[in-house]
C-alpha cells in the first residue's frame, strides 16, 4: 500500500472512496469535505444506525463522480482513544475497502483525541491501514475460486486540512506497516519454500535494502563452535541449518540490543513426533525469527540511535535415522550438558545456544528472545497476550511499555526459582523438559541458564503469532507479525543505563 500526504483537501480531488473516522456519538463530517458528503453523513447520523462505536463501518454511495463512496468508520469512545484503538479503526477501514473495485482511497485525518497523540496520527493511521489491507495470496491463481479476494487497495491519500500530523509521520507508519507485513509473509509461506536457506536469503535481502551487516554461519562452522544443542535439533533434517546474524549500527549509537528469534521452519516434533492434527501449523514455528527480520527491516528504515543485532537459529525439527533421540545428552555452546527427554522441546535447545552465542559475541546491554515456544503458553494466556519471563524486572517494564504502545500486549509469567528445580537433570546438568503443568514457565527458565547476568526478556508468542481473532488490523487468518511493532518501539525508546 502506497501512502501520500496532503495538507489540503479541496473536495475536488477524485477518490474511489473517501474514508471518515468518527468518535462515538460525534458523527459529523469535517467542514473540508463536500456538501454531498456532509449531507449524507448528516442523514446517516439522524438514522442512528451508525454511532461511531468501535468496529462499526458504514458505506454510503454518493451521486458524485469524484467521490462515489464514503466509508464511515467508528473510533469508539473519544476519551479511550489510544494508539491501538486508532490503529484498529484504520485497520478496520482498510479491511472494509478490500472487497471494493477501487484504485485509490482518501482518508481525512480526524480532528479528535489527546493533543499528545495527534501529531502521530499519520503514523498510526498509515500503519493500521497497511496492516488491515494485508493479504497473502501468491498461491491462489484462480480468480474465480470464490476465495481469492479481489485486487487489494494500492494507494491511499491521507488528507490533513487541519494540520494535525505530517508527511514524515505518515512515512514512518508506512515503514512500520511494511515491516510487520514482511514478518507475516515470512510466516505464512509454506515450509517447503521457507526453509532455513530461504530464511537466510530473505534476511540478506532486508540487509541489502537497509544497509545492514549480515553474516550466515553454516553447519560446519556451527559444529566447530560447539553448538551441540542447535546441531542436535538440526541433524534430523536434510535442510542445512543456518545461524543468521544481522547488525544495525548507526553512527553515534549508545548501547546495544540483541533480538533472538526462534527459526524452526517446520516442527514435526522429531522422534517425539507430534500428533497429525493441525501439524501444518508448525510452519509458523519460525515466527520469532520472522519478527526479528521484520523488526530489522523497520529499524533500518526508521533509524533509531541504538545498535541492534538480530540473531536467528534456523533449522527443521524432523524424525530421521540421524535425528536426536530421547535419552541423548547434548553439550551446549555454553558448556552445560542437557539430557533430551522429549525431542519436541527443541525451541529451547536452538535458542539456548543462540542466546549464549549472541551474548558472548555482541556483548549486548539487553536481550530479547521471541519464540513460539510452548503449547502451555497458549493454554495459560490464550491468543491475546504474549507471555514473558525475565531475569531483570526493570527491563521487563520497558518491554511491557513498548508492547502496550505497539499493540503487542505482553503479560509476565512468574519466575520463582522453585519452578526451575524441575529442570535439574538425572544424568546431565539439565534436562530439556519439566512437568506439563506450568510448561511455559519452565521453558522460559531453561533459557535463563544460557543468558547469565545480561538483562533479558523471553517472549513466548505461541498464542499470538497466528490463530488470533481478526480484530482491527489483525488478519483473519495466518501469521500476525506479532513482536515487530514491540521491537521497533523498544529500539526507539530504550536508553542505555535506564
Ligand atoms: N513449537 C512448539 C510449541 C507450540 C505448540 C506452539 C503448539 C504453538 C502451538 C514447541 O516446539 C513444542 O513442541 N513444545 C512442546 C514442549 C513440550 C514437549 C515440553 C509443547 O508445548 O507441547
Ligand atoms: Mn516442538
Ligand atoms: Zn517448536
Short mmCIF file of C-alpha atoms and ligand atoms in Angstrom, two decimals:
data_model
loop_
_atom_site.label_atom_id
_atom_site.label_comp_id
_atom_site.label_asym_id
_atom_site.label_seq_id
_atom_site.Cartn_x
_atom_site.Cartn_y
_atom_site.Cartn_z
CA UNK A 1 0.00 0.00 0.00
CA UNK A 2 1.39 3.38 -1.04
CA UNK A 3 0.61 6.42 1.08
CA UNK A 4 0.66 10.06 0.14
CA UNK A 5 0.11 13.04 2.43
CA UNK A 6 -1.64 16.30 1.59
CA UNK A 7 -2.10 19.23 3.94
CA UNK A 8 -5.06 20.46 1.91
CA UNK A 9 -8.32 18.94 0.74
CA UNK A 10 -10.38 20.96 -1.69
CA UNK A 11 -13.07 18.37 -2.29
CA UNK A 12 -12.23 18.44 -6.00
CA UNK A 13 -9.75 15.57 -5.90
CA UNK A 14 -11.12 12.27 -7.02
CA UNK A 15 -11.07 9.17 -4.85
CA UNK A 16 -12.81 5.84 -5.36
CA UNK A 17 -13.76 6.14 -1.71
CA UNK A 18 -13.40 8.80 0.97
CA UNK A 19 -12.83 7.39 4.46
CA UNK A 20 -14.04 9.31 7.50
CA UNK A 21 -13.31 8.33 11.11
CA UNK A 22 -15.84 9.33 13.78
CA UNK A 23 -15.59 9.29 17.57
CA UNK A 24 -18.61 7.67 19.17
CA UNK A 25 -21.73 9.89 19.16
CA UNK A 26 -19.93 12.59 17.17
CA UNK A 27 -20.95 11.66 13.65
CA UNK A 28 -20.41 14.92 11.73
CA UNK A 29 -18.41 15.21 8.52
CA UNK A 30 -15.46 17.64 8.59
CA UNK A 31 -16.12 21.06 7.06
CA UNK A 32 -13.41 20.46 4.44
CA UNK A 33 -15.47 17.74 2.72
CA UNK A 34 -18.05 18.36 0.01
CA UNK A 35 -21.66 19.34 0.61
CA UNK A 36 -22.89 15.99 -0.63
CA UNK A 37 -20.62 14.18 1.81
CA UNK A 38 -21.76 16.33 4.71
CA UNK A 39 -25.44 15.89 3.87
CA UNK A 40 -25.21 12.13 3.56
CA UNK A 41 -23.33 11.85 6.84
CA UNK A 42 -25.96 14.04 8.49
CA UNK A 43 -28.71 11.70 7.25
CA UNK A 44 -26.76 8.68 8.47
CA UNK A 45 -26.32 10.27 11.91
CA UNK A 46 -30.05 11.04 12.10
CA UNK A 47 -30.90 7.38 11.46
CA UNK A 48 -28.67 6.41 14.41
CA UNK A 49 -27.68 3.17 12.61
CA UNK A 50 -24.09 4.26 12.81
CA UNK A 51 -22.95 5.92 16.02
CA UNK A 52 -19.17 5.62 15.72
CA UNK A 53 -18.79 2.61 18.03
CA UNK A 54 -15.55 0.63 17.86
CA UNK A 55 -15.54 -1.73 14.89
CA UNK A 56 -18.55 -0.11 13.19
CA UNK A 57 -18.41 0.65 9.45
CA UNK A 58 -20.96 2.06 7.02
CA UNK A 59 -20.53 2.54 3.29
CA UNK A 60 -22.53 5.36 1.66
CA UNK A 61 -22.93 5.52 -2.13
CA UNK A 62 -22.97 9.10 -3.47
CA UNK A 63 -24.02 10.57 -6.81
CA UNK A 64 -20.69 12.41 -7.24
CA UNK A 65 -18.23 11.11 -9.85
CA UNK A 66 -15.18 12.38 -7.97
CA UNK A 67 -16.23 10.79 -4.67
CA UNK A 68 -18.61 7.91 -5.50
CA UNK A 69 -18.49 6.44 -1.97
CA UNK A 70 -17.88 7.42 1.63
CA UNK A 71 -16.79 4.87 4.20
CA UNK A 72 -17.66 5.82 7.76
CA UNK A 73 -15.64 4.07 10.48
CA UNK A 74 -16.17 4.20 14.24
CA UNK A 75 -13.33 5.28 16.53
CA UNK A 76 -15.16 4.34 19.75
CA UNK A 77 -15.24 6.45 22.90
CA UNK A 78 -13.10 9.53 22.46
CA UNK A 79 -11.61 9.54 25.97
CA UNK A 80 -10.43 5.95 25.43
CA UNK A 81 -8.76 6.77 22.12
CA UNK A 82 -5.18 5.48 22.36
CA UNK A 83 -2.71 4.31 19.71
CA UNK A 84 -4.12 0.81 19.47
CA UNK A 85 -7.76 1.91 19.27
CA UNK A 86 -6.92 4.25 16.39
CA UNK A 87 -4.70 1.64 14.71
CA UNK A 88 -7.56 -0.85 14.86
CA UNK A 89 -10.04 1.62 13.37
CA UNK A 90 -7.63 2.29 10.50
CA UNK A 91 -7.21 -1.47 10.05
CA UNK A 92 -10.97 -1.96 10.04
CA UNK A 93 -11.24 0.74 7.34
CA UNK A 94 -8.65 -0.97 5.13
CA UNK A 95 -10.40 -4.33 5.56
CA UNK A 96 -13.75 -2.80 4.59
CA UNK A 97 -12.18 -1.32 1.43
CA UNK A 98 -10.65 -4.64 0.41
CA UNK A 99 -13.62 -6.01 -1.47
CA UNK A 100 -14.25 -2.79 -3.45
CA UNK A 101 -13.13 -2.18 -7.01
CA UNK A 102 -11.06 0.89 -6.39
CA UNK A 103 -7.57 2.02 -7.05
CA UNK A 104 -7.20 4.97 -4.73
CA UNK A 105 -8.86 5.99 -1.47
CA UNK A 106 -8.65 9.21 0.52
CA UNK A 107 -8.83 9.42 4.31
CA UNK A 108 -9.42 12.61 6.23
CA UNK A 109 -7.25 12.81 9.38
CA UNK A 110 -9.81 13.33 12.16
CA UNK A 111 -9.64 16.32 14.47
CA UNK A 112 -10.07 14.48 17.73
CA UNK A 113 -8.21 12.79 20.60
CA UNK A 114 -5.50 13.90 23.02
CA UNK A 115 -3.11 16.61 21.85
CA UNK A 116 -0.09 14.43 22.73
CA UNK A 117 -1.28 11.75 20.31
CA UNK A 118 -2.39 13.91 17.38
CA UNK A 119 1.00 14.54 15.81
CA UNK A 120 1.38 10.76 15.45
CA UNK A 121 -1.99 10.28 13.74
CA UNK A 122 -0.31 9.95 10.34
CA UNK A 123 1.95 7.20 11.64
CA UNK A 124 -0.76 5.29 13.48
CA UNK A 125 -3.33 5.50 10.68
CA UNK A 126 -0.85 4.58 7.92
CA UNK A 127 0.39 1.62 9.96
CA UNK A 128 -3.15 0.45 10.75
CA UNK A 129 -4.27 0.70 7.11
CA UNK A 130 -1.18 -1.07 5.78
CA UNK A 131 -1.83 -3.87 8.27
CA UNK A 132 -5.58 -4.12 7.66
CA UNK A 133 -5.01 -4.20 3.90
CA UNK A 134 -2.63 -7.17 4.15
CA UNK A 135 -3.42 -10.34 2.23
CA UNK A 136 -1.34 -13.40 1.47
CA UNK A 137 -2.27 -14.99 -1.82
CA UNK A 138 0.73 -15.80 -4.01
CA UNK A 139 -0.55 -19.35 -4.43
CA UNK A 140 -4.15 -18.52 -5.38
CA UNK A 141 -4.08 -18.42 -9.14
CA UNK A 142 -7.76 -18.88 -9.97
CA UNK A 143 -9.65 -15.62 -9.97
CA UNK A 144 -12.97 -17.41 -9.71
CA UNK A 145 -12.43 -19.94 -6.95
CA UNK A 146 -14.59 -17.66 -4.84
CA UNK A 147 -11.95 -17.45 -2.17
CA UNK A 148 -9.44 -15.16 -3.75
CA UNK A 149 -10.08 -11.60 -2.58
CA UNK A 150 -10.18 -9.02 -5.32
CA UNK A 151 -7.28 -6.71 -6.03
CA UNK A 152 -6.30 -5.05 -2.79
CA UNK A 153 -6.21 -1.31 -2.37
CA UNK A 154 -2.95 0.09 -3.74
CA UNK A 155 -2.97 3.82 -2.94
CA UNK A 156 -4.22 5.88 -0.02
CA UNK A 157 -4.04 9.64 0.29
CA UNK A 158 -4.07 10.93 3.86
CA UNK A 159 -5.76 14.32 3.83
CA UNK A 160 -4.90 16.66 6.67
CA UNK A 161 -6.68 20.00 6.18
CA UNK A 162 -6.41 20.79 9.92
CA UNK A 163 -2.62 20.30 10.01
CA UNK A 164 -2.80 17.63 12.71
CA UNK A 165 0.02 15.37 11.56
CA UNK A 166 2.82 15.37 9.00
CA UNK A 167 4.19 13.65 5.90
CA UNK A 168 7.09 12.35 7.97
CA UNK A 169 4.72 10.74 10.44
CA UNK A 170 2.89 9.04 7.56
CA UNK A 171 6.16 7.71 6.11
CA UNK A 172 7.11 6.26 9.49
CA UNK A 173 3.77 4.50 9.83
CA UNK A 174 4.07 3.04 6.34
CA UNK A 175 7.54 1.70 7.20
CA UNK A 176 6.19 0.07 10.37
CA UNK A 177 3.30 -1.48 8.46
CA UNK A 178 5.65 -2.84 5.80
CA UNK A 179 7.91 -4.35 8.47
CA UNK A 180 5.04 -6.17 10.18
CA UNK A 181 3.63 -7.33 6.84
CA UNK A 182 7.04 -8.69 5.85
CA UNK A 183 7.09 -10.79 9.04
CA UNK A 184 3.57 -12.03 8.23
CA UNK A 185 4.57 -13.11 4.75
CA UNK A 186 7.69 -14.92 6.00
CA UNK A 187 5.46 -16.75 8.49
CA UNK A 188 2.71 -17.59 6.01
CA UNK A 189 4.98 -19.10 3.36
CA UNK A 190 4.76 -22.90 3.21
CA UNK A 191 7.56 -24.86 4.88
CA UNK A 192 8.75 -26.43 1.62
CA UNK A 193 9.53 -22.89 0.47
CA UNK A 194 10.52 -21.15 3.72
CA UNK A 195 13.48 -23.39 4.59
CA UNK A 196 16.42 -22.19 6.71
CA UNK A 197 18.25 -21.44 3.45
CA UNK A 198 15.35 -19.33 2.17
CA UNK A 199 15.03 -17.52 5.50
CA UNK A 200 18.71 -16.58 5.25
CA UNK A 201 18.06 -15.26 1.72
CA UNK A 202 15.16 -13.13 2.95
CA UNK A 203 17.34 -11.73 5.75
CA UNK A 204 20.05 -10.93 3.19
CA UNK A 205 17.52 -9.02 1.07
CA UNK A 206 16.49 -6.92 4.06
CA UNK A 207 20.14 -6.31 4.97
CA UNK A 208 20.91 -5.13 1.41
CA UNK A 209 17.89 -2.85 1.28
CA UNK A 210 18.62 -1.28 4.69
CA UNK A 211 22.41 -1.23 4.63
CA UNK A 212 22.81 -3.73 7.48
CA UNK A 213 25.69 -6.11 8.03
CA UNK A 214 24.73 -9.74 7.50
CA UNK A 215 26.55 -12.95 8.18
CA UNK A 216 25.28 -16.51 7.92
CA UNK A 217 27.11 -19.23 9.84
CA UNK A 218 26.91 -22.61 8.11
CA UNK A 219 26.68 -26.08 9.62
CA UNK A 220 30.42 -26.86 9.65
CA UNK A 221 31.16 -23.64 11.49
CA UNK A 222 28.34 -24.14 13.98
CA UNK A 223 29.63 -27.62 14.74
CA UNK A 224 33.13 -26.27 15.21
CA UNK A 225 31.79 -23.60 17.58
CA UNK A 226 30.29 -26.39 19.67
CA UNK A 227 26.60 -25.57 19.34
CA UNK A 228 25.62 -29.08 20.35
CA UNK A 229 22.01 -28.28 21.23
CA UNK A 230 21.32 -26.43 17.97
CA UNK A 231 23.10 -29.08 15.90
CA UNK A 232 21.29 -31.85 17.81
CA UNK A 233 17.95 -30.48 16.65
CA UNK A 234 19.15 -29.77 13.09
CA UNK A 235 20.60 -33.18 12.39
CA UNK A 236 17.27 -34.92 11.75
CA UNK A 237 16.75 -32.81 8.61
CA UNK A 238 18.13 -32.76 5.06
CA UNK A 239 17.95 -28.97 5.10
CA UNK A 240 21.21 -27.41 6.31
CA UNK A 241 20.85 -25.22 9.44
CA UNK A 242 21.79 -21.54 9.39
CA UNK A 243 22.70 -19.09 12.11
CA UNK A 244 21.67 -15.73 10.67
CA UNK A 245 23.34 -12.62 12.12
CA UNK A 246 22.10 -9.13 11.24
CA UNK A 247 23.67 -5.94 12.56
CA UNK A 248 22.34 -2.39 12.57
CA UNK A 249 24.99 0.05 13.81
CA UNK A 250 24.13 3.73 13.36
CA UNK A 251 26.76 6.38 13.92
CA UNK A 252 26.67 7.82 17.44
CA UNK A 253 24.64 4.97 18.94
CA UNK A 254 24.97 4.27 22.66
CA UNK A 255 24.37 0.70 23.75
CA UNK A 256 23.37 -2.49 22.01
CA UNK A 257 20.18 -4.52 21.97
CA UNK A 258 20.11 -8.14 20.81
CA UNK A 259 16.98 -9.73 19.34
CA UNK A 260 17.00 -13.52 19.10
CA UNK A 261 14.22 -15.31 17.18
CA UNK A 262 13.28 -18.99 17.09
CA UNK A 263 13.54 -20.10 13.47
CA UNK A 264 12.21 -23.66 13.34
CA UNK A 265 10.92 -23.62 9.77
CA UNK A 266 8.95 -26.81 10.47
CA UNK A 267 8.42 -28.56 13.79
CA UNK A 268 7.20 -32.15 13.43
CA UNK A 269 8.32 -32.87 16.99
CA UNK A 270 11.16 -35.07 15.74
CA UNK A 271 11.35 -38.62 17.14
CA UNK A 272 8.85 -37.48 19.82
CA UNK A 273 6.52 -36.97 16.86
CA UNK A 274 3.54 -34.63 17.22
CA UNK A 275 0.02 -35.89 16.51
CA UNK A 276 -1.09 -35.25 12.91
CA UNK A 277 -3.91 -32.89 13.87
CA UNK A 278 -3.03 -29.35 12.71
CA UNK A 279 0.64 -30.25 12.29
CA UNK A 280 0.65 -27.99 9.21
CA UNK A 281 0.50 -25.06 11.62
CA UNK A 282 4.03 -25.88 12.71
CA UNK A 283 5.24 -23.97 9.65
CA UNK A 284 4.62 -20.98 11.95
CA UNK A 285 7.35 -22.19 14.31
CA UNK A 286 9.69 -19.61 12.76
CA UNK A 287 7.51 -16.62 13.64
CA UNK A 288 10.02 -15.47 16.27
CA UNK A 289 12.64 -15.36 13.52
CA UNK A 290 10.18 -13.59 11.21
CA UNK A 291 9.60 -10.95 13.90
CA UNK A 292 13.34 -10.32 14.15
CA UNK A 293 13.77 -9.99 10.36
CA UNK A 294 10.72 -7.69 10.20
CA UNK A 295 11.99 -5.58 13.09
CA UNK A 296 15.45 -5.25 11.50
CA UNK A 297 13.73 -4.02 8.32
CA UNK A 298 11.67 -1.47 10.27
CA UNK A 299 14.65 -0.35 12.35
CA UNK A 300 16.78 0.01 9.23
CA UNK A 301 14.09 2.29 7.80
CA UNK A 302 13.35 4.33 10.95
CA UNK A 303 16.95 4.59 12.17
CA UNK A 304 16.74 4.80 16.00
CA UNK A 305 20.00 5.73 17.77
CA UNK A 306 20.90 2.33 19.23
CA UNK A 307 22.87 -0.64 17.94
CA UNK A 308 20.64 -3.63 17.24
CA UNK A 309 21.77 -7.14 16.41
CA UNK A 310 19.41 -9.86 15.18
CA UNK A 311 20.34 -13.50 15.78
CA UNK A 312 18.32 -16.30 14.21
CA UNK A 313 18.98 -20.01 14.66
CA UNK A 314 17.14 -21.63 11.75
CA UNK A 315 16.57 -25.36 11.14
CA UNK A 316 13.88 -28.01 10.82
CA UNK A 317 12.85 -30.46 13.53
CA UNK A 318 12.22 -33.80 11.79
CA UNK A 319 12.45 -37.51 12.62
CA UNK A 320 15.23 -39.37 10.79
CA UNK A 321 17.75 -42.14 11.30
CA UNK A 322 20.22 -39.47 12.28
CA UNK A 323 17.84 -37.47 14.49
CA UNK A 324 18.39 -36.76 18.16
CA UNK A 325 16.65 -39.33 20.40
CA UNK A 326 15.08 -39.20 23.84
CA UNK A 327 17.87 -40.09 26.24
CA UNK A 328 20.59 -38.45 24.15
CA UNK A 329 22.81 -35.99 26.00
CA UNK A 330 23.94 -32.88 24.12
CA UNK A 331 26.70 -30.45 25.04
CA UNK A 332 25.60 -26.83 24.73
CA UNK A 333 27.68 -23.95 23.37
CA UNK A 334 27.82 -22.62 26.96
CA UNK A 335 29.31 -25.93 28.13
CA UNK A 336 26.36 -27.36 30.06
CA UNK A 337 25.17 -30.87 29.26
CA UNK A 338 21.48 -31.39 28.52
CA UNK A 339 19.59 -34.66 28.55
CA UNK A 340 16.91 -34.75 25.85
CA UNK A 341 13.73 -36.26 27.26
CA UNK A 342 11.44 -35.01 24.52
CA UNK A 343 12.71 -34.05 21.06
CA UNK A 344 9.65 -31.83 20.61
CA UNK A 345 11.06 -29.39 23.18
CA UNK A 346 13.51 -28.22 20.51
CA UNK A 347 12.97 -24.46 20.58
CA UNK A 348 14.74 -24.02 23.91
CA UNK A 349 17.70 -26.01 22.57
CA UNK A 350 18.32 -23.89 19.49
CA UNK A 351 17.61 -20.70 21.46
CA UNK A 352 19.87 -21.65 24.37
CA UNK A 353 22.84 -21.88 22.03
CA UNK A 354 21.84 -18.78 20.04
CA UNK A 355 21.39 -16.70 23.21
CA UNK A 356 24.77 -17.75 24.62
CA UNK A 357 26.43 -17.02 21.28
CA UNK A 358 24.71 -13.62 20.90
CA UNK A 359 25.77 -12.55 24.38
CA UNK A 360 29.35 -13.74 24.01
CA UNK A 361 29.82 -12.32 20.51
CA UNK A 362 27.98 -8.99 20.60
CA UNK A 363 28.07 -8.16 24.35
CA UNK A 364 24.60 -6.58 24.27
CA UNK A 365 23.28 -4.42 27.10
CA UNK A 366 19.95 -6.22 26.94
CA UNK A 367 18.50 -9.21 25.10
CA UNK A 368 15.02 -10.20 23.98
CA UNK A 369 14.15 -13.57 22.55
CA UNK A 370 10.91 -14.30 20.73
CA UNK A 371 9.69 -17.84 20.28
CA UNK A 372 6.62 -19.92 19.55
CA UNK A 373 7.93 -21.94 22.45
CA UNK A 374 5.14 -23.78 24.24
CA UNK A 375 1.59 -25.01 23.79
CA UNK A 376 1.35 -24.42 27.55
CA UNK A 377 1.59 -20.66 26.97
CA UNK A 378 -1.45 -20.85 24.69
CA UNK A 379 -3.34 -22.70 27.44
CA UNK A 380 -2.25 -20.14 30.05
CA UNK A 381 -2.86 -16.89 28.17
CA UNK A 382 -4.91 -17.75 25.08
CA UNK A 383 -4.37 -15.85 21.86
CA UNK A 384 -4.33 -12.25 23.07
CA UNK A 385 -1.29 -11.68 25.29
CA UNK A 386 2.30 -12.77 24.77
CA UNK A 387 3.85 -14.46 27.84
CA UNK A 388 7.11 -13.11 29.31
CA UNK A 389 9.87 -14.42 31.57
CA UNK A 390 12.73 -12.20 32.72
CA UNK A 391 15.81 -12.00 34.93
CA UNK A 392 15.51 -8.21 35.32
CA UNK A 393 12.18 -6.58 36.22
CA UNK A 394 13.24 -3.10 35.10
CA UNK A 395 13.96 -4.26 31.58
CA UNK A 396 10.68 -6.19 31.54
CA UNK A 397 8.86 -2.94 32.42
CA UNK A 398 10.33 -1.30 29.33
CA UNK A 399 9.31 -4.25 27.18
CA UNK A 400 5.77 -4.21 28.60
CA UNK A 401 5.52 -0.49 27.81
CA UNK A 402 6.74 -1.00 24.24
CA UNK A 403 4.18 -3.78 23.96
CA UNK A 404 1.34 -1.52 25.01
CA UNK A 405 2.34 1.26 22.59
CA UNK A 406 2.64 -1.16 19.67
CA UNK A 407 -0.44 -3.26 20.44
CA UNK A 408 1.72 -6.38 21.03
CA UNK A 409 0.44 -6.91 24.56
CA UNK A 410 2.81 -8.68 27.00
CA UNK A 411 1.90 -10.41 30.28
CA UNK A 412 4.60 -11.52 32.75
CA UNK A 413 4.69 -15.14 33.92
CA UNK A 414 6.07 -15.88 37.41
CA UNK A 415 9.73 -16.92 37.51
CA UNK A 416 10.18 -18.25 41.07
CA UNK A 417 13.35 -20.34 41.21
CA UNK A 418 11.31 -23.26 42.60
CA UNK A 419 9.91 -23.78 39.10
CA UNK A 420 13.42 -24.34 37.78
CA UNK A 421 14.07 -27.30 40.11
CA UNK A 422 12.19 -29.47 37.64
CA UNK A 423 14.88 -28.93 35.00
CA UNK A 424 17.73 -30.47 37.01
CA UNK A 425 18.89 -33.49 35.05
CA UNK A 426 19.13 -37.06 36.27
CA UNK A 427 22.13 -37.91 34.09
CA UNK A 428 23.23 -34.43 32.95
CA UNK A 429 23.34 -30.82 34.22
CA UNK A 430 19.89 -30.15 32.81
CA UNK A 431 17.03 -31.97 31.15
CA UNK A 432 15.07 -30.31 28.38
CA UNK A 433 11.55 -30.66 29.84
CA UNK A 434 9.77 -30.29 33.16
CA UNK A 435 6.21 -31.33 34.01
CA UNK A 436 3.38 -30.40 31.64
CA UNK A 437 1.89 -28.07 34.27
CA UNK A 438 3.47 -24.63 34.14
CA UNK A 439 5.24 -25.63 30.93
CA UNK A 440 5.57 -22.08 29.61
CA UNK A 441 7.43 -21.07 32.77
CA UNK A 442 9.90 -23.97 32.86
CA UNK A 443 10.63 -23.47 29.16
CA UNK A 444 11.49 -19.83 29.86
CA UNK A 445 13.59 -20.78 32.87
CA UNK A 446 15.51 -23.31 30.77
CA UNK A 447 16.63 -20.39 28.59
CA UNK A 448 17.67 -18.42 31.70
CA UNK A 449 20.56 -20.88 32.12
CA UNK A 450 22.08 -19.51 28.90
CA UNK A 451 21.85 -15.75 29.43
CA UNK A 452 23.88 -15.19 32.59
CA UNK A 453 23.58 -11.70 34.10
CA UNK A 454 22.60 -9.71 30.99
CA UNK A 455 19.11 -8.17 31.32
CA UNK A 456 16.88 -10.49 29.33
CA UNK A 457 13.23 -10.95 28.45
CA UNK A 458 11.86 -14.08 26.84
CA UNK A 459 8.61 -13.62 24.91
CA UNK A 460 6.53 -16.75 24.25
CA UNK A 461 4.47 -15.88 21.17
CA UNK A 462 2.97 -19.37 20.70
CA UNK A 463 -0.54 -17.98 21.22
CA UNK A 464 -0.13 -14.64 19.48
CA UNK A 465 1.86 -15.46 16.32
CA UNK A 466 -1.11 -16.92 14.44
CA UNK A 467 -4.68 -18.11 15.01
CA UNK A 468 -5.66 -14.78 16.55
CA UNK A 469 -9.18 -13.34 16.21
CA UNK A 470 -9.01 -10.93 13.28
CA UNK A 471 -9.99 -7.69 15.01
CA UNK A 472 -8.98 -4.34 13.52
CA UNK A 473 -5.64 -4.57 11.75
CA UNK A 474 -5.05 -8.26 12.59
CA UNK A 475 -5.54 -10.68 9.68
CA UNK A 476 -8.48 -13.10 9.73
CA UNK A 477 -6.05 -15.97 9.31
CA UNK A 478 -2.36 -16.76 9.27
CA UNK A 479 0.65 -15.06 10.79
CA UNK A 480 0.05 -11.83 12.73
CA UNK A 481 3.56 -10.37 12.66
CA UNK A 482 3.43 -10.10 16.46
CA UNK A 483 6.58 -8.69 18.06
CA UNK A 484 7.72 -6.49 15.17
CA UNK A 485 5.98 -3.37 16.47
CA UNK A 486 7.16 -4.09 20.01
CA UNK A 487 10.79 -4.48 18.94
CA UNK A 488 10.70 -1.30 16.87
CA UNK A 489 9.16 0.66 19.75
CA UNK A 490 11.70 -0.77 22.18
CA UNK A 491 14.60 0.21 19.90
CA UNK A 492 13.14 3.73 19.68
CA UNK A 493 12.57 4.15 23.43
CA UNK A 494 15.41 2.16 25.01
CA UNK A 495 18.26 4.11 26.66
CA UNK A 496 21.46 2.64 27.99
CA UNK A 497 21.57 2.63 31.79
CA UNK A 498 17.86 3.34 32.22
N1 LIG B 1 6.60 -25.18 18.63
C1 LIG B 1 6.11 -25.91 19.74
C2 LIG B 1 5.19 -25.09 20.62
C3 LIG B 1 3.81 -24.83 20.08
C4 LIG B 1 2.84 -25.82 20.08
C5 LIG B 1 3.47 -23.57 19.66
C6 LIG B 1 1.58 -25.54 19.62
C7 LIG B 1 2.18 -23.28 19.23
C8 LIG B 1 1.23 -24.27 19.20
C9 LIG B 1 7.26 -26.37 20.61
O1 LIG B 1 8.42 -26.71 19.95
C10 LIG B 1 6.80 -27.59 21.32
O2 LIG B 1 6.57 -28.57 20.66
N2 LIG B 1 6.69 -27.53 22.64
C11 LIG B 1 6.21 -28.62 23.41
C12 LIG B 1 7.06 -28.72 24.64
C13 LIG B 1 6.82 -29.98 25.44
C14 LIG B 1 7.33 -31.17 24.69
C15 LIG B 1 7.54 -29.84 26.77
C16 LIG B 1 4.76 -28.37 23.75
O3 LIG B 1 4.39 -27.21 24.01
O4 LIG B 1 3.98 -29.30 23.73
MN1 LIG B 2 8.43 -28.72 19.29
ZN1 LIG B 3 8.73 -25.78 18.16
#
